[in-house]
PDB file of C-alpha atoms in Angstrom:
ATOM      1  CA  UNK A 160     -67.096  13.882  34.903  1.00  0.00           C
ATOM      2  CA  UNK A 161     -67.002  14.959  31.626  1.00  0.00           C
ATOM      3  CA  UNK A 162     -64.695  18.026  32.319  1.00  0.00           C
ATOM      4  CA  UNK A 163     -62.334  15.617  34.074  1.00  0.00           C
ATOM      5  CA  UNK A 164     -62.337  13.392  31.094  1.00  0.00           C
ATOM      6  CA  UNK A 165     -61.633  16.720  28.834  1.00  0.00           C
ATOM      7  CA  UNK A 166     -58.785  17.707  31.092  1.00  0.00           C
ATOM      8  CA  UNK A 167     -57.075  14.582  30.677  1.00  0.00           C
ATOM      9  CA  UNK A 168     -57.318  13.923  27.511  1.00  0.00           C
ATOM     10  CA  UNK A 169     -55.968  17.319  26.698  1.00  0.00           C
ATOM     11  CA  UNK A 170     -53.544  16.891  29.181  1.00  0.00           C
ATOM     12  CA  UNK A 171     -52.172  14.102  27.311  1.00  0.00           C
ATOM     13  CA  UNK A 172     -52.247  15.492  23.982  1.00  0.00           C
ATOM     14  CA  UNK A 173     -50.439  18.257  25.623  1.00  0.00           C
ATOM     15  CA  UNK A 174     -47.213  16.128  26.466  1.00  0.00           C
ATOM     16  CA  UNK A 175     -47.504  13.933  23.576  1.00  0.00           C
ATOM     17  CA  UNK A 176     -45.305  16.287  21.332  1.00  0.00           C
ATOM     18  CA  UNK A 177     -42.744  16.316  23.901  1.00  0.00           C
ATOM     19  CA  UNK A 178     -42.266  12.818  24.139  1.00  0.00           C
ATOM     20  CA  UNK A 179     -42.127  12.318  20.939  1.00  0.00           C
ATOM     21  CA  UNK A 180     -39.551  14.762  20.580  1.00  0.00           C
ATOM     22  CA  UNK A 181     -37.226  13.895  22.851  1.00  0.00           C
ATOM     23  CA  UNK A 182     -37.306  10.216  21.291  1.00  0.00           C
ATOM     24  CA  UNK A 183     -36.600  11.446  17.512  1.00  0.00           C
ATOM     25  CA  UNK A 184     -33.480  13.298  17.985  1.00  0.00           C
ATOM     26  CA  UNK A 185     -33.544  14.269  14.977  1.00  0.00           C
ATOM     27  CA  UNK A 186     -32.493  17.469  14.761  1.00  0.00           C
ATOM     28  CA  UNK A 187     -31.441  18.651  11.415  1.00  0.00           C
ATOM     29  CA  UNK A 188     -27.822  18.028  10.478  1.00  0.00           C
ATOM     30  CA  UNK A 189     -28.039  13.860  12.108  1.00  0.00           C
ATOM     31  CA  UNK A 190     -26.942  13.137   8.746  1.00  0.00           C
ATOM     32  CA  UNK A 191     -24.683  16.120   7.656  1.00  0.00           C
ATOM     33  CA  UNK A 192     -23.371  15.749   3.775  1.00  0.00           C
ATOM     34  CA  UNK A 193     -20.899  18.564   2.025  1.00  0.00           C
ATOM     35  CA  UNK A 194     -19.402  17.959  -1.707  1.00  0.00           C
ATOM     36  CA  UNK A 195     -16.006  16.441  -0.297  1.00  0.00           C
ATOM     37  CA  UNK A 196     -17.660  14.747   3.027  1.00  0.00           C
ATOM     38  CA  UNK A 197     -20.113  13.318   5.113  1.00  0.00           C
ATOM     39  CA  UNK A 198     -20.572  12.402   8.850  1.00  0.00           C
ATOM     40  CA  UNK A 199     -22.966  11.834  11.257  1.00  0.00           C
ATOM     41  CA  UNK A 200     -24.071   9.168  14.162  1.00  0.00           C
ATOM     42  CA  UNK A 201     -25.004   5.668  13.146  1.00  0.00           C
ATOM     43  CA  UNK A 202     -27.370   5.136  15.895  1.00  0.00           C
ATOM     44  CA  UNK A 203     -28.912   8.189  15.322  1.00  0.00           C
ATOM     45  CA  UNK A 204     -29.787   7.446  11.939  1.00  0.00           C
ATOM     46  CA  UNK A 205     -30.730   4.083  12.138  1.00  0.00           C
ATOM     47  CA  UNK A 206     -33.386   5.751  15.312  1.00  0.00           C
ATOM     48  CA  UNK A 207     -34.157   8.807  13.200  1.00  0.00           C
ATOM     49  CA  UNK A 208     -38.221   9.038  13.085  1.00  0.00           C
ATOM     50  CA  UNK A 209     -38.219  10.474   9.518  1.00  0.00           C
ATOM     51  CA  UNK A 210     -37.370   7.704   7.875  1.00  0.00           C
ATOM     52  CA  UNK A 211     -35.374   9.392   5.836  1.00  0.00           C
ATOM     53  CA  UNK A 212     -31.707   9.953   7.263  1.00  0.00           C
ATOM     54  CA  UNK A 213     -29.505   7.350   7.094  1.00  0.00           C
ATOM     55  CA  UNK A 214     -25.413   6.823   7.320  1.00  0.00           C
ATOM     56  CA  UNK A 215     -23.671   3.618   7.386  1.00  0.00           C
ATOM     57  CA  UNK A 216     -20.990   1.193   5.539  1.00  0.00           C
ATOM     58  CA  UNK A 217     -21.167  -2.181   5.066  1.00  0.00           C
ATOM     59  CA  UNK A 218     -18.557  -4.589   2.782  1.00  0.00           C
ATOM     60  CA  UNK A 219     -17.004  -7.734   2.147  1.00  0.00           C
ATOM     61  CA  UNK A 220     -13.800  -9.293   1.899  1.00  0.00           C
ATOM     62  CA  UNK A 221     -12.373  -7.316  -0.955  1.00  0.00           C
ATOM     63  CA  UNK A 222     -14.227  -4.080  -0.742  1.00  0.00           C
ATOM     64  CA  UNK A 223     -16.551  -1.735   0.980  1.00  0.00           C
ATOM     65  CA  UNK A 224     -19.175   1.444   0.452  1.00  0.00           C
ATOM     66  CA  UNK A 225     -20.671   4.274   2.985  1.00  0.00           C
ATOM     67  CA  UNK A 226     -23.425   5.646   2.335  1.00  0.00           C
ATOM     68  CA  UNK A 227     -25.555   8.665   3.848  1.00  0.00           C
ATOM     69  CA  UNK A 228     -28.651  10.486   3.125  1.00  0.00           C
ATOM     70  CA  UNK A 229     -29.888  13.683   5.012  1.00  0.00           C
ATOM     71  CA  UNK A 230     -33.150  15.131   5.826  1.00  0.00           C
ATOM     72  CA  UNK A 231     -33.557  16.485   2.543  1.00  0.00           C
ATOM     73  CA  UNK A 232     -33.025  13.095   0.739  1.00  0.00           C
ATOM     74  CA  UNK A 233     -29.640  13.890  -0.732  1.00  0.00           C
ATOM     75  CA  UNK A 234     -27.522  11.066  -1.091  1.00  0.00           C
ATOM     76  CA  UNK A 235     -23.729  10.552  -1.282  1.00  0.00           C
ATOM     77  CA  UNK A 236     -22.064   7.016  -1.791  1.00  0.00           C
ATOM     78  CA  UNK A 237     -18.958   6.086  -1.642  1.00  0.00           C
ATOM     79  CA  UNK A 238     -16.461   2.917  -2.124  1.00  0.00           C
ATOM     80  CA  UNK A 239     -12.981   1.804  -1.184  1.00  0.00           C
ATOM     81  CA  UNK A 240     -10.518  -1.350  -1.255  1.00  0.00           C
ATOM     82  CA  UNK A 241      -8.281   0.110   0.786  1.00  0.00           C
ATOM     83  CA  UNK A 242      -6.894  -1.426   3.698  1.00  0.00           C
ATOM     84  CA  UNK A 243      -6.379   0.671   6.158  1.00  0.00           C
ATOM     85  CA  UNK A 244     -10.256   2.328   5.310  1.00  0.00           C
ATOM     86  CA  UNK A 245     -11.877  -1.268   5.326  1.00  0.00           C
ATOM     87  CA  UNK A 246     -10.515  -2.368   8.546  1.00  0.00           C
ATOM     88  CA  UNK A 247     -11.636   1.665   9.952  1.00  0.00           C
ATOM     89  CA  UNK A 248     -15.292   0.604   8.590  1.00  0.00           C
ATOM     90  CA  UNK A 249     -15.066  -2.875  10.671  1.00  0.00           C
ATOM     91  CA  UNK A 250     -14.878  -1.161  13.548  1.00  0.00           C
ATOM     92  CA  UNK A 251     -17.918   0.587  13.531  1.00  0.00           C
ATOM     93  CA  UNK A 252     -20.173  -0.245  16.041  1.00  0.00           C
ATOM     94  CA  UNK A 253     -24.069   1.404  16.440  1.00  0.00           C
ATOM     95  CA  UNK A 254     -22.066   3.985  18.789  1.00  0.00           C
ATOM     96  CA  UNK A 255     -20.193   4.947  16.392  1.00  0.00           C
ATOM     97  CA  UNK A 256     -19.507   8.702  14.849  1.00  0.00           C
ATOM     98  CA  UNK A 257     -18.611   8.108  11.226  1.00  0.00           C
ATOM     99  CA  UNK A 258     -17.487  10.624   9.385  1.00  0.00           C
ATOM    100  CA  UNK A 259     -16.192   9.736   5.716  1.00  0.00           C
ATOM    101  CA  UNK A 260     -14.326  11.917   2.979  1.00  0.00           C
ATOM    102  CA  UNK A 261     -15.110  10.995  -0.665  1.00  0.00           C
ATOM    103  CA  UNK A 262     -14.488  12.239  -4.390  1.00  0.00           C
ATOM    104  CA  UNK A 263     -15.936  10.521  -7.729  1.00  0.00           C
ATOM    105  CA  UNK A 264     -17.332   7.768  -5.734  1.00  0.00           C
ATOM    106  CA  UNK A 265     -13.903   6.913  -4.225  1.00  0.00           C
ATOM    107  CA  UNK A 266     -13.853   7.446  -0.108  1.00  0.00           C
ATOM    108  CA  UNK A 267     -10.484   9.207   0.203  1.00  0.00           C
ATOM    109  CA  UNK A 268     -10.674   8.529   4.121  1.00  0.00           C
ATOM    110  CA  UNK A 269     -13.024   7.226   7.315  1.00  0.00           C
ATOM    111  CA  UNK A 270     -12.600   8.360  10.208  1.00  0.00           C
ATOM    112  CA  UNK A 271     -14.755   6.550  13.834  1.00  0.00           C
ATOM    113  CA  UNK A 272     -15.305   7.675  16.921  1.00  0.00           C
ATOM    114  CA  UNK A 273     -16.957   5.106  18.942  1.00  0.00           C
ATOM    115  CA  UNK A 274     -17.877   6.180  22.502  1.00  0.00           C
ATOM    116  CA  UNK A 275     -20.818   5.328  25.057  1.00  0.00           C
ATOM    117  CA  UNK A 276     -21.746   8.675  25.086  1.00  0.00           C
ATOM    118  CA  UNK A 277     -22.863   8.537  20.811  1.00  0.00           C
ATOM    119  CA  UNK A 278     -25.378   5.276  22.157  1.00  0.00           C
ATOM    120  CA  UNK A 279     -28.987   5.888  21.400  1.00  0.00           C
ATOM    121  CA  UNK A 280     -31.377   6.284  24.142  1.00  0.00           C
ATOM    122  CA  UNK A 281     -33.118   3.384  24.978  1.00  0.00           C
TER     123      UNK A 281
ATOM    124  CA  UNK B 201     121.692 -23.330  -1.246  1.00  0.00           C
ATOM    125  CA  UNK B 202     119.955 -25.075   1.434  1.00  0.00           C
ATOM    126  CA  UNK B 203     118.977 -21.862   3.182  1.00  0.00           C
ATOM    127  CA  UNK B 204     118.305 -20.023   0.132  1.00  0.00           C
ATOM    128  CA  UNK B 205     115.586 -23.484  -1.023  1.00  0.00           C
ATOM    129  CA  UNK B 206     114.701 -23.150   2.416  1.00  0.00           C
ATOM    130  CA  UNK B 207     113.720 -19.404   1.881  1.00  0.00           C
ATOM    131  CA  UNK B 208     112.028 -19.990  -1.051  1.00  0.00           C
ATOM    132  CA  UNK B 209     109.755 -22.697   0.237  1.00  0.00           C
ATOM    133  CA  UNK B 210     109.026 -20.819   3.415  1.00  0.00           C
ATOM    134  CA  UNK B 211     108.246 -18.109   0.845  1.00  0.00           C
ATOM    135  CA  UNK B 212     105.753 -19.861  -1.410  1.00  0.00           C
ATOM    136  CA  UNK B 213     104.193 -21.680   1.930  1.00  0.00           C
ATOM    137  CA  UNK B 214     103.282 -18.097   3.275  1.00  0.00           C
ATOM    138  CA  UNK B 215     101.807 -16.863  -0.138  1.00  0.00           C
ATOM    139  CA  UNK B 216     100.180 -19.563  -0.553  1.00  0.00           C
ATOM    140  CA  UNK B 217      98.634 -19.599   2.903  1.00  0.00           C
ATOM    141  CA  UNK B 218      98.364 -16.096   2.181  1.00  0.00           C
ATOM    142  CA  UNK B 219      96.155 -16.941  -1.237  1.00  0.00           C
ATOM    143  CA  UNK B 220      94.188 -19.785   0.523  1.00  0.00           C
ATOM    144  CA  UNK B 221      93.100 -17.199   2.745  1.00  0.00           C
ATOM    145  CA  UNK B 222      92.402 -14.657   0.603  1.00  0.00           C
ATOM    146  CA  UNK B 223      90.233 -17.125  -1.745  1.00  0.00           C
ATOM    147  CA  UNK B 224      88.310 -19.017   1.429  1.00  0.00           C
ATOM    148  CA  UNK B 225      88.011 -15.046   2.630  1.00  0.00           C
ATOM    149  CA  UNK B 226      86.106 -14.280  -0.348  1.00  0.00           C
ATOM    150  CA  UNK B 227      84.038 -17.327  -0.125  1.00  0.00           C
ATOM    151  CA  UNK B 228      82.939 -16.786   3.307  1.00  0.00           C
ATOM    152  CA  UNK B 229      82.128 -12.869   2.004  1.00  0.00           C
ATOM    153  CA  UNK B 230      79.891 -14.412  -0.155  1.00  0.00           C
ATOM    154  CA  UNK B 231      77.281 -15.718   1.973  1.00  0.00           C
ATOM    155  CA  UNK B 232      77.241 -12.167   3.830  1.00  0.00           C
ATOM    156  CA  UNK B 233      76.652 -10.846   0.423  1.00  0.00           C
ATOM    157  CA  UNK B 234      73.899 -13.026  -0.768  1.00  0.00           C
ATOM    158  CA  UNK B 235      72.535 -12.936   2.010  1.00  0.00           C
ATOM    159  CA  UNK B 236      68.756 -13.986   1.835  1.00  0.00           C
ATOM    160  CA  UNK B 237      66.528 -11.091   0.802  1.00  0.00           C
ATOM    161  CA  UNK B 238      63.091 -11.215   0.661  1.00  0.00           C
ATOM    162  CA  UNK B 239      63.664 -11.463  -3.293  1.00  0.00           C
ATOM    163  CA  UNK B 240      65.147 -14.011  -3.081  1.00  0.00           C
ATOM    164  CA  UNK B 241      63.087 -15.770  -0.856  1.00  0.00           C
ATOM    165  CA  UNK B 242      60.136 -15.430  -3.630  1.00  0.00           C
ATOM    166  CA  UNK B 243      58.522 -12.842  -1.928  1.00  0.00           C
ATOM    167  CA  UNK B 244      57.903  -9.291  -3.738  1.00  0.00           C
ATOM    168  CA  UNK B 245      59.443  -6.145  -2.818  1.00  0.00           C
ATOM    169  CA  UNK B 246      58.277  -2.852  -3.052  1.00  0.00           C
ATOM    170  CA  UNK B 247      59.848  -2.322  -5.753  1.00  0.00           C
ATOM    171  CA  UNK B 248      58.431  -5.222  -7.568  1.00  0.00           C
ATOM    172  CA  UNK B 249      54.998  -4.241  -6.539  1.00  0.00           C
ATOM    173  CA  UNK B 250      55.134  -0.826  -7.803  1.00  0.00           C
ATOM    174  CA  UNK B 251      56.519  -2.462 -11.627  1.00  0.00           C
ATOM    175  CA  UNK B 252      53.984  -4.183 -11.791  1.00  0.00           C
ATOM    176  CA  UNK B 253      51.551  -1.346 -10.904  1.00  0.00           C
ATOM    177  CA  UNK B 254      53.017   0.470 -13.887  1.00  0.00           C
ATOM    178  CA  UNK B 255      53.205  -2.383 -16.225  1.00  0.00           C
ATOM    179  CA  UNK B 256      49.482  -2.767 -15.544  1.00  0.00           C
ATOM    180  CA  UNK B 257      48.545   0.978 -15.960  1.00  0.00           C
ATOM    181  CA  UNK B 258      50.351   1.175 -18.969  1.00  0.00           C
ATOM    182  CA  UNK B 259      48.084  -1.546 -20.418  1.00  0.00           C
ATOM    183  CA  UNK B 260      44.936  -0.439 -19.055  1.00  0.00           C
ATOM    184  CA  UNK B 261      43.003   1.508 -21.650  1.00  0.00           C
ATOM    185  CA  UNK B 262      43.007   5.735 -20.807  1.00  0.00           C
ATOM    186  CA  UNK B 263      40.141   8.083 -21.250  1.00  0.00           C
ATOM    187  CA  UNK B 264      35.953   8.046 -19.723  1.00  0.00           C
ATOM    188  CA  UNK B 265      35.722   5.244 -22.096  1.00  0.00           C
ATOM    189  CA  UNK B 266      37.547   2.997 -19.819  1.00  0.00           C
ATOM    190  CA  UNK B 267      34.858   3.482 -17.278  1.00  0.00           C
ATOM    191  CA  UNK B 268      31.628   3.038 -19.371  1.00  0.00           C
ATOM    192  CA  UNK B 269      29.774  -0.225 -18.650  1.00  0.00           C
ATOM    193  CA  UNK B 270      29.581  -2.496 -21.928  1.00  0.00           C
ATOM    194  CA  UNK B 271      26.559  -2.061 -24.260  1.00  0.00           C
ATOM    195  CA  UNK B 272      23.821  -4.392 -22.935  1.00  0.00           C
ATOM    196  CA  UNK B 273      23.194  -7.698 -25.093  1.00  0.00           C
ATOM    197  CA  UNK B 274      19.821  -6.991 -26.853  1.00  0.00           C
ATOM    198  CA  UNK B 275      17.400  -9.609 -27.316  1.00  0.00           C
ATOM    199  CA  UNK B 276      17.399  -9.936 -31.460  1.00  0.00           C
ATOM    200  CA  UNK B 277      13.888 -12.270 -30.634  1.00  0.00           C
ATOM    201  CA  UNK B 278      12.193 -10.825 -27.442  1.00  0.00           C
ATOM    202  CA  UNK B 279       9.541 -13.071 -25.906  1.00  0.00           C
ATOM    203  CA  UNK B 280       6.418 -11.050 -24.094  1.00  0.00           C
ATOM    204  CA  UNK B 281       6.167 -11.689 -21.267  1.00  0.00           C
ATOM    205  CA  UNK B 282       2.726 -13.364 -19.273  1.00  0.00           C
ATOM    206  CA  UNK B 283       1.778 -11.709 -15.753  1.00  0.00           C
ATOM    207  CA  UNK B 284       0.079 -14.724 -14.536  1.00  0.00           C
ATOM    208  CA  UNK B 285      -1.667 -11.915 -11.790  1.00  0.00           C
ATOM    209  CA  UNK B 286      -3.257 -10.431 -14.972  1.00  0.00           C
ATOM    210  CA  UNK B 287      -5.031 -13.401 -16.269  1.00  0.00           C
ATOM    211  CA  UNK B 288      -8.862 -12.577 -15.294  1.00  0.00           C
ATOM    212  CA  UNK B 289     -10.617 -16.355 -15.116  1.00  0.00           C
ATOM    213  CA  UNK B 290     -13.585 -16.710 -17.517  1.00  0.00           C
ATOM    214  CA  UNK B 291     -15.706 -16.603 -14.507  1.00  0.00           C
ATOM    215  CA  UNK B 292     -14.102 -13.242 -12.765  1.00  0.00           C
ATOM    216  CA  UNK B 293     -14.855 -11.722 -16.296  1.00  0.00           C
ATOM    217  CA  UNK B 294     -18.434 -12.990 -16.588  1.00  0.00           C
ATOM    218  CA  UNK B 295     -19.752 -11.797 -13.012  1.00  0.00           C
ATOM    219  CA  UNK B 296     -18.291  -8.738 -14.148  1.00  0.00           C
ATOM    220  CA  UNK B 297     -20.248  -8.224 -17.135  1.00  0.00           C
ATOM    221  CA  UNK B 298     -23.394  -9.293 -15.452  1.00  0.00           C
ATOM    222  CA  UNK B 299     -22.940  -6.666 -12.920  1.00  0.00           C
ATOM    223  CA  UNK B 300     -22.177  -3.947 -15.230  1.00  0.00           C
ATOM    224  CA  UNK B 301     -25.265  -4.620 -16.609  1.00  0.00           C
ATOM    225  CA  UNK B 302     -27.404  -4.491 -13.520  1.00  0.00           C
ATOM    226  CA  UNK B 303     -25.856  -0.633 -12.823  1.00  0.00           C
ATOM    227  CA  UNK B 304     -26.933   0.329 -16.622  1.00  0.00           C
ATOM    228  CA  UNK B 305     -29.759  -1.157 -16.402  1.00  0.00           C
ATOM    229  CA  UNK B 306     -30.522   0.919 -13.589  1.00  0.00           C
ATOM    230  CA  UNK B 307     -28.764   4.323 -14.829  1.00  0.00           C
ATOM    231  CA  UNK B 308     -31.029   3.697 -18.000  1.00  0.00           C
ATOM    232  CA  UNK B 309     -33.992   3.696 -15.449  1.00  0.00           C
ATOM    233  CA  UNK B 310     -32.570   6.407 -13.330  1.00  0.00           C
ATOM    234  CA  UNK B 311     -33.397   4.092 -10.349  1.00  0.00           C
ATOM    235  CA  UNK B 312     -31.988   1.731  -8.319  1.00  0.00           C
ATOM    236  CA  UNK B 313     -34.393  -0.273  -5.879  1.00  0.00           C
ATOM    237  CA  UNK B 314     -33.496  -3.412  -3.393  1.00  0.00           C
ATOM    238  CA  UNK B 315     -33.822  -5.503  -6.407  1.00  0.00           C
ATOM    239  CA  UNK B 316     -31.149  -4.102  -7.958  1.00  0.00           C
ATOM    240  CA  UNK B 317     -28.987  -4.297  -5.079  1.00  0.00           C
ATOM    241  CA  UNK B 318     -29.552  -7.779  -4.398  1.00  0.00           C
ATOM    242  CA  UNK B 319     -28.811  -8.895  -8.496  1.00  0.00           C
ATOM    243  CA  UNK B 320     -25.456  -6.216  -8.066  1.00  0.00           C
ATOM    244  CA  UNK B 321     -24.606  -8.118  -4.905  1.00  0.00           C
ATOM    245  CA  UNK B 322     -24.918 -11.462  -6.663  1.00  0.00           C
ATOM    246  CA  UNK B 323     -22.663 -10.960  -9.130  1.00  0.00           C
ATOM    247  CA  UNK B 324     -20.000  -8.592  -7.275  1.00  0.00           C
ATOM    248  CA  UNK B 325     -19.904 -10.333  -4.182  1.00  0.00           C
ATOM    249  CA  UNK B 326     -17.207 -12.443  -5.801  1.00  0.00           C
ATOM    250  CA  UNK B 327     -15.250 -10.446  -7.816  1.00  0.00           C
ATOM    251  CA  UNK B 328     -11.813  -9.411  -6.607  1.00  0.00           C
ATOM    252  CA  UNK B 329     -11.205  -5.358  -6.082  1.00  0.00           C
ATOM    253  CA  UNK B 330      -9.780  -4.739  -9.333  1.00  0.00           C
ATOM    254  CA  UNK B 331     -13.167  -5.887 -11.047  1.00  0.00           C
ATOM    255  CA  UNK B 332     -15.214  -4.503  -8.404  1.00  0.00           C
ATOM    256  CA  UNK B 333     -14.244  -1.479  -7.658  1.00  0.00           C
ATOM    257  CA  UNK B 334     -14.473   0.335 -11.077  1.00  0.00           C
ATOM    258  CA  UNK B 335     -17.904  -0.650 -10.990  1.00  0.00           C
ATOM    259  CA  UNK B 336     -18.945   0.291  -7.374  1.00  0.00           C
ATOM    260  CA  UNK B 337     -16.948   3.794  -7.826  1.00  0.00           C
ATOM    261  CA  UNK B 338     -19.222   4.477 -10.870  1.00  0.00           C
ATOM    262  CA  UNK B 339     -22.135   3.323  -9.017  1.00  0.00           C
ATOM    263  CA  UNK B 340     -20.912   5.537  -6.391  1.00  0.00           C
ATOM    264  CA  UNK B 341     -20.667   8.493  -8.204  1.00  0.00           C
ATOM    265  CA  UNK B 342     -23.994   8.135  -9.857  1.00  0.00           C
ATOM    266  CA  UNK B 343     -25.914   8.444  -6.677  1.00  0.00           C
ATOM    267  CA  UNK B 344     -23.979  10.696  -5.551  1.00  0.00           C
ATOM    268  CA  UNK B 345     -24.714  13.096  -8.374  1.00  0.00           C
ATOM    269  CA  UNK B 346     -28.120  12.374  -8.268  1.00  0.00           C
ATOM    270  CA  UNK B 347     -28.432   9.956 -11.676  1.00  0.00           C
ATOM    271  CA  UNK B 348     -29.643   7.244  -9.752  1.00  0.00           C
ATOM    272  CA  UNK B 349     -32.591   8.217  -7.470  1.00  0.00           C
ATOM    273  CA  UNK B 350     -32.235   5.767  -4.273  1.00  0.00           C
ATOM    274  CA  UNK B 351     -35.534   3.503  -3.443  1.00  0.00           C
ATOM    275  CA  UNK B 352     -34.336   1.634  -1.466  1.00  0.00           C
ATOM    276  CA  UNK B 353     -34.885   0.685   2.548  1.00  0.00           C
ATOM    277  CA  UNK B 354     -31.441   1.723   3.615  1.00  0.00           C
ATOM    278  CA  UNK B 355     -28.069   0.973   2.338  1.00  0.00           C
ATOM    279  CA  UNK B 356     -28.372   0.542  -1.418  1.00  0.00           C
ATOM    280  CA  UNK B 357     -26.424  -2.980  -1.083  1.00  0.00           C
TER     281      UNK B 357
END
């Protein structure tokens, strides 16, 4: 009985790693941050497991930011009043692939791809 | 006698037939003559058109000069001139101030936490761009070179 006990347990310890990797998706380079640009998949972020990695915009009526760190806790920020970049930011949804171009805290353009395929497992 | 007065008066009828012809000849020539031309009709010829062409050139002044705009009138008293667009309300100005003090508050600190985003918020939320953008591409650029070390639970705003 005890042996049986044993087997399971270790059983279960042995696919607990897997699991829990194929949940995280978080390989390295979710979040993926140069000098002139950044990118990487909202959903992704928001699920990553290391609470680290994160990539998103938000704004108002008159202007907006995006924002991104990486595994390694870098962060890069940018903001813009533009027109044509605010109303590319409103249509980000959590499928979204965002990948943003910045210099001296200005974005200098946002670009979205939104597709079914970027979703986050459920 | 009688033949020769006769003569005489046959001769003097036939010139002077001969003269009242001539004379009411030349009268009817004249209408032929003056016949109405557009002159004389008031209208102008070529001729006419082209005099006064040359009268008119002959005035005209010669030279580039004649072609050079005149000077423009200056102003002896100019009066500035007030872009209502550019008048920043009391108000626009103040939120401003307050929120440029929450970012070097937290550049002093080297930190920026949720509190900080939530007082920045506050006071930018309202601004328009002009105001607010200098300030968020400065805050920007501050965590993007690392000067302000994020603690934050996601988005810094």
């Amino acid at each position: 009985m005890k042996k049986l006990a044993l087997c399971a347990l270790l059983g279960a310890l042995a696919f607990t790693p897997v699991v829990a990797s194929a949940g995280l998706k978080s390989s390295p380079g979710l979040v993926t941050l140069t000098s002139s640009r950044f990118s990487g998949v909202v959903s992704d972020a928001r699920n990553s497991a290391d609470n680290v990695q994160y990539i998103g915009c938000q704004g108002g009526g008159t202007f907006s930011y995006c924002f991104a760190r990486n595994a390694a806790g870098s962060s890069v920020m940018c903001s813009t009043s533009d027109a044509g970049l605010m109303a590319a930011i409103r249509g980000l949804t959590p499928n979204s692939k965002l990948e943003v171009g910045y210099h001296t805290g200005s974005c200098t353009y946002v670009w979205v791809w939104t597709q079914s395929s970027l979703a986050a497992p459920l | 006698v009688r033949v020769g007065s006769l003569l005489v008066g046959a001769l003097g009828l036939t010139l002077g037939i001969a003269l009242g012809s001539a004379f009411t000849g030349g009268r009817d020539a004249a209408p032929a003559a003056a016949a109405p031309t557009a002159a004389t009709r008031g209208e102008l010829t070529r001729l006419d058109v082209a005099a006064v062409v040359r009268a008119e050139l002959a005035r005209a002044p010669r030279g580039p000069a004649a072609a050079v705009a005149p000077a423009p009138v200056v102003d002896p008293d100019p009066q500035p001139e007030v872009d209502d667009a550019a008048v920043v309300a009391p108000e626009v100005l103040d939120h401003a101030a307050r929120a440029t003090a929450v970012l070097d508050q937290a550049l002093a600190r080297g930190q920026w936490t949720d509190a900080d985003g939530d007082a920045l918020r506050a006071q930018i939320a309202t601004l328009p761009s002009e105001q607010a953008m200098p300030i968020m591409v400065r805050m920007s650029d501050a965590v993007t070179r690392g000067e302000l070390a994020l603690a934050t639970d996601g988005m810094p705003l």
